[in-house]
PDB file of C-alpha atoms in Angstrom:
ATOM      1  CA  UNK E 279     222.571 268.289  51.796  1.00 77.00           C
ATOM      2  CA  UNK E 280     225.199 270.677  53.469  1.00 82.00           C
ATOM      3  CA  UNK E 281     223.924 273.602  51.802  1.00 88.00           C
ATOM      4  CA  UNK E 282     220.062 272.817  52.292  1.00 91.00           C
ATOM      5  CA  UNK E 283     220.051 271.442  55.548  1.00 93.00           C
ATOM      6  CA  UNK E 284     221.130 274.842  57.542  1.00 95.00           C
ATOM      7  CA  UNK E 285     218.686 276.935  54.820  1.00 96.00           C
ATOM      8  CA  UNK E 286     215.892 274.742  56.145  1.00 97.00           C
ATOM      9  CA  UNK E 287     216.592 274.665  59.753  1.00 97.00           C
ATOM     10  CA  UNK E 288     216.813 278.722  59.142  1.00 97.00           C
ATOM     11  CA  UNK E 289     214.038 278.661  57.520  1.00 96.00           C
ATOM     12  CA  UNK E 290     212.327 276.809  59.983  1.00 97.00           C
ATOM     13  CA  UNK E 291     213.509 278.681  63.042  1.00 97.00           C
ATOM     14  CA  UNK E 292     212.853 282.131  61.191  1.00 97.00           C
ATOM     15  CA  UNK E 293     208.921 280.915  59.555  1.00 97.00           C
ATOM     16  CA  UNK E 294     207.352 282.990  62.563  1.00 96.00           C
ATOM     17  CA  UNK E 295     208.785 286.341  61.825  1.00 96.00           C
ATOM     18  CA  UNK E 296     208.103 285.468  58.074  1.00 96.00           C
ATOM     19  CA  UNK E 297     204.698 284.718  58.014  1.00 96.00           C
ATOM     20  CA  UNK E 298     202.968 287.732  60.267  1.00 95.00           C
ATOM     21  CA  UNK E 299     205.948 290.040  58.093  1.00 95.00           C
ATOM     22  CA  UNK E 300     204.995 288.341  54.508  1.00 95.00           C
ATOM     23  CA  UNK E 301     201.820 287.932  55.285  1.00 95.00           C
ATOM     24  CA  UNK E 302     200.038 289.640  58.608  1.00 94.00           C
ATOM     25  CA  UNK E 303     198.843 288.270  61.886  1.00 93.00           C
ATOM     26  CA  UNK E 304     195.759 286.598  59.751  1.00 95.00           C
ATOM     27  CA  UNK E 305     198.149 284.208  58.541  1.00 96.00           C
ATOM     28  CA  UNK E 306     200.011 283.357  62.183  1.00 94.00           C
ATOM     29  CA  UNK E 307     198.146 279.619  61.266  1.00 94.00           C
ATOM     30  CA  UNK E 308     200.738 279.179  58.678  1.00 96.00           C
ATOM     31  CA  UNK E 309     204.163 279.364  60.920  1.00 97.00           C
ATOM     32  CA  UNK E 310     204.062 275.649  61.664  1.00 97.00           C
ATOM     33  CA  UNK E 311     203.317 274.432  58.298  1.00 97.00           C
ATOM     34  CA  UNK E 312     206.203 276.744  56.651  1.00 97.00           C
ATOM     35  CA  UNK E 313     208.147 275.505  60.079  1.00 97.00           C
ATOM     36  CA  UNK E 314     207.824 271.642  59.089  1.00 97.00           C
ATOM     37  CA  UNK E 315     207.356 272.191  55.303  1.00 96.00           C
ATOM     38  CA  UNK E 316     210.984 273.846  55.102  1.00 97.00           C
ATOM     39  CA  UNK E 317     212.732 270.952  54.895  1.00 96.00           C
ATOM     40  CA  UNK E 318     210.749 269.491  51.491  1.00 96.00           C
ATOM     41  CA  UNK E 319     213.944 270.975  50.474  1.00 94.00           C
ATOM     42  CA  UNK E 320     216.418 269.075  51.533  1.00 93.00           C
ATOM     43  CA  UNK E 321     214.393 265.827  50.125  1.00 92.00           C
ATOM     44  CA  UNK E 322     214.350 268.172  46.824  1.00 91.00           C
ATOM     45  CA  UNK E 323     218.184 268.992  46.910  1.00 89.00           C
ATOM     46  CA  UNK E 324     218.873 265.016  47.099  1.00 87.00           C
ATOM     47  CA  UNK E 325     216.864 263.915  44.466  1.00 85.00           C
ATOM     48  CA  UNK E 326     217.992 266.655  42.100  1.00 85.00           C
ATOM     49  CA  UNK E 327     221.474 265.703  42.250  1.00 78.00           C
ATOM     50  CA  UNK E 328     220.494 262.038  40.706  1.00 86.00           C
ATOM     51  CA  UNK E 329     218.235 263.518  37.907  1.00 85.00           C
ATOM     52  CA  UNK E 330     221.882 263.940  35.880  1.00 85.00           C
ATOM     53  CA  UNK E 331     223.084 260.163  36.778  1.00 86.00           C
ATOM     54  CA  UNK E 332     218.984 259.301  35.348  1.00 90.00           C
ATOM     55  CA  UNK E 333     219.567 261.239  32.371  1.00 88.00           C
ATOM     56  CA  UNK E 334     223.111 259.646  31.701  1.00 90.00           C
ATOM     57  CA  UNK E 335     222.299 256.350  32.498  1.00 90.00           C
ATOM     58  CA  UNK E 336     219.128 256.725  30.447  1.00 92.00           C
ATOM     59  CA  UNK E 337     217.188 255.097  33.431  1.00 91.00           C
ATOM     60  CA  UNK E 338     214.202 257.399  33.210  1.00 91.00           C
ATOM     61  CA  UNK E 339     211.754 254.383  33.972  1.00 94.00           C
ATOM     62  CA  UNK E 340     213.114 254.969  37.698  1.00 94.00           C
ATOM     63  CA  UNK E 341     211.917 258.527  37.929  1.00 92.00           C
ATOM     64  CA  UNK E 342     208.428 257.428  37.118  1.00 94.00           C
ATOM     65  CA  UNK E 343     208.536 254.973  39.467  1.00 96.00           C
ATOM     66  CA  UNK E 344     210.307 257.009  41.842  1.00 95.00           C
ATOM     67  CA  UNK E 345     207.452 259.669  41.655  1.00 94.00           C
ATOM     68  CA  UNK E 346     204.760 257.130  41.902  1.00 97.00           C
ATOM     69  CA  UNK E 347     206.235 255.897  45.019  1.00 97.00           C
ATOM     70  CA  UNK E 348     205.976 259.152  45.999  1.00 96.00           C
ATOM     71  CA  UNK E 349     202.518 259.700  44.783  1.00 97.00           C
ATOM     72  CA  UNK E 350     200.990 256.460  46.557  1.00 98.00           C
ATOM     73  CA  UNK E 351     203.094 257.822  50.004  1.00 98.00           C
ATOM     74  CA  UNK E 352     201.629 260.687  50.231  1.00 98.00           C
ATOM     75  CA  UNK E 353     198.055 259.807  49.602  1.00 98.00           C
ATOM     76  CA  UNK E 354     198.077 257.186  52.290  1.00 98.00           C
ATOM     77  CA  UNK E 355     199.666 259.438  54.707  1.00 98.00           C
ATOM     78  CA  UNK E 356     197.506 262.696  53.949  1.00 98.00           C
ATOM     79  CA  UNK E 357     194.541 260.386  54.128  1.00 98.00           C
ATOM     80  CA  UNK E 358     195.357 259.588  57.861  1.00 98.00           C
ATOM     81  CA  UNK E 359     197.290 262.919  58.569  1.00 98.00           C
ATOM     82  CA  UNK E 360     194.881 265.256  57.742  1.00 98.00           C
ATOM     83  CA  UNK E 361     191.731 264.215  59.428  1.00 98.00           C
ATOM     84  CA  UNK E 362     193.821 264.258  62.576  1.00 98.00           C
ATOM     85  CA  UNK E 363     195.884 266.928  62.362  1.00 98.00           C
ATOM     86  CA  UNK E 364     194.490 269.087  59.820  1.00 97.00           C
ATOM     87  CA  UNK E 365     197.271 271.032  57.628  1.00 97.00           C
ATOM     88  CA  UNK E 366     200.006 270.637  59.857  1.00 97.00           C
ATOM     89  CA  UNK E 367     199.493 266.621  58.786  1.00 98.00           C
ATOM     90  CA  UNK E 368     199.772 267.974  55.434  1.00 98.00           C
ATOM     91  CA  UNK E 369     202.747 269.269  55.831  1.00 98.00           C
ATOM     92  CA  UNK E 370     204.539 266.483  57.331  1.00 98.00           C
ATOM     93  CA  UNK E 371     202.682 263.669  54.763  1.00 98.00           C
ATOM     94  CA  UNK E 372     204.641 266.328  52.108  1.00 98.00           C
ATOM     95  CA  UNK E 373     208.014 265.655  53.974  1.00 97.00           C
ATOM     96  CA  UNK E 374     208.210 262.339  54.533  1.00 98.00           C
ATOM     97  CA  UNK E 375     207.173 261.798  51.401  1.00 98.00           C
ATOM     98  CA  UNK E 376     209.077 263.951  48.963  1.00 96.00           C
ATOM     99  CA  UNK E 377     212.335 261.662  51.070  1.00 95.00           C
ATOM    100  CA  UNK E 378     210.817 258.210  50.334  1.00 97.00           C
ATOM    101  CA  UNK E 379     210.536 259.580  46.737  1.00 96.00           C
ATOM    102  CA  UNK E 380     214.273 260.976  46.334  1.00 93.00           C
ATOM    103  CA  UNK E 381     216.092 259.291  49.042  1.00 93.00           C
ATOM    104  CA  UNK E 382     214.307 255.707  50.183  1.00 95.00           C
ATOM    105  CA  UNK E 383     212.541 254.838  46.880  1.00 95.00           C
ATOM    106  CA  UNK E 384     216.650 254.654  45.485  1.00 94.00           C
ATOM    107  CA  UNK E 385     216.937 251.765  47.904  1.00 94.00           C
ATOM    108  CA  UNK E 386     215.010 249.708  45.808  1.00 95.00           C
ATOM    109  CA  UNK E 387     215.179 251.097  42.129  1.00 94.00           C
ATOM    110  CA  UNK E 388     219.170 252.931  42.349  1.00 93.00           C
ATOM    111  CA  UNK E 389     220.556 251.145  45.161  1.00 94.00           C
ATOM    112  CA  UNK E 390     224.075 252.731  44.166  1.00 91.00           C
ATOM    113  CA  UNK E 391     222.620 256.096  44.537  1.00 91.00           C
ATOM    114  CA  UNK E 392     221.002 255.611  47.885  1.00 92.00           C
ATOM    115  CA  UNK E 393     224.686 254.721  49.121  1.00 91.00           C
ATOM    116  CA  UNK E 394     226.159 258.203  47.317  1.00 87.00           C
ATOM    117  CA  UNK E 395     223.730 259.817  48.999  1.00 87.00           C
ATOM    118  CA  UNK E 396     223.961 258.317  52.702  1.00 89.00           C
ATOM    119  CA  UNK E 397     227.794 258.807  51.935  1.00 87.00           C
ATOM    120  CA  UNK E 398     227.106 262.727  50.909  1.00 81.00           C
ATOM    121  CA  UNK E 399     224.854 263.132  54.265  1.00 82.00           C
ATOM    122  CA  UNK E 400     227.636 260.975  56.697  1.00 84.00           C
ATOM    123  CA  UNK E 401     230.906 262.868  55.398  1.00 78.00           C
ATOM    124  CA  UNK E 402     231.138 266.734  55.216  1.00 62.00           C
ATOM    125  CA  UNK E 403     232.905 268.062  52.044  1.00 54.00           C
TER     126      UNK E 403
END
């Protein structure tokens, strides 16, 4: 979370120089989808750190279900953010998602994991 959050927010902040430099003016479209899509990563970082604790435990029934909970999130949401708002809604469906899959989806399957990890995001160090 520490690590990830201030690569994402950099990420974020720096995603129009990126894009026209990576990429070319053609591609200036892009700079708010890399802007919002940057922080998939931070979502990513969380739910990587449990993967161990789902090996260990040998719980991997809750990654499944973690990942369809994912999977059914971001259907519904790219099915009402897209028509409106195109790939930007894309984007953010891919967000909020990717958290109710590592983060919110441990409140009901892992409940002592979703406290680690609001512990991990509350305390620094």
């Amino acid at each position: 979370w520490w690590v990830v959050l201030p690569v994402s927010v950099m990420l974020s902040l720096l995603a129009g120089r990126l894009i026209p430099l990576l990429y070319g003016a053609t591609y200036a479209g892009a700079v708010p989808i890399l802007a919002i899509h940057a922080f998939t990563n931070v979502a990513v970082a969380l739910g990587v750190a449990q993967s161990v604790w789902i090996t260990n435990e040998n719980k991997q029934a809750i990654s499944l279900y973690k990942t369809l909970m994912g999977l059914g999130a971001n259907v519904a949401l790219n099915l009402v953010l897209i028509p409106r708002f195109g790939a930007v809604g894309a984007a953010v469906a891919a967000v909020v998602s990717f958290f109710i899959s590592s983060v919110f989806a441990n409140l009901l399957l892992a409940p002592n994991i979703f406290i680690r990890q609001m512990r991990g995001i509350v305390s620094y160090g």
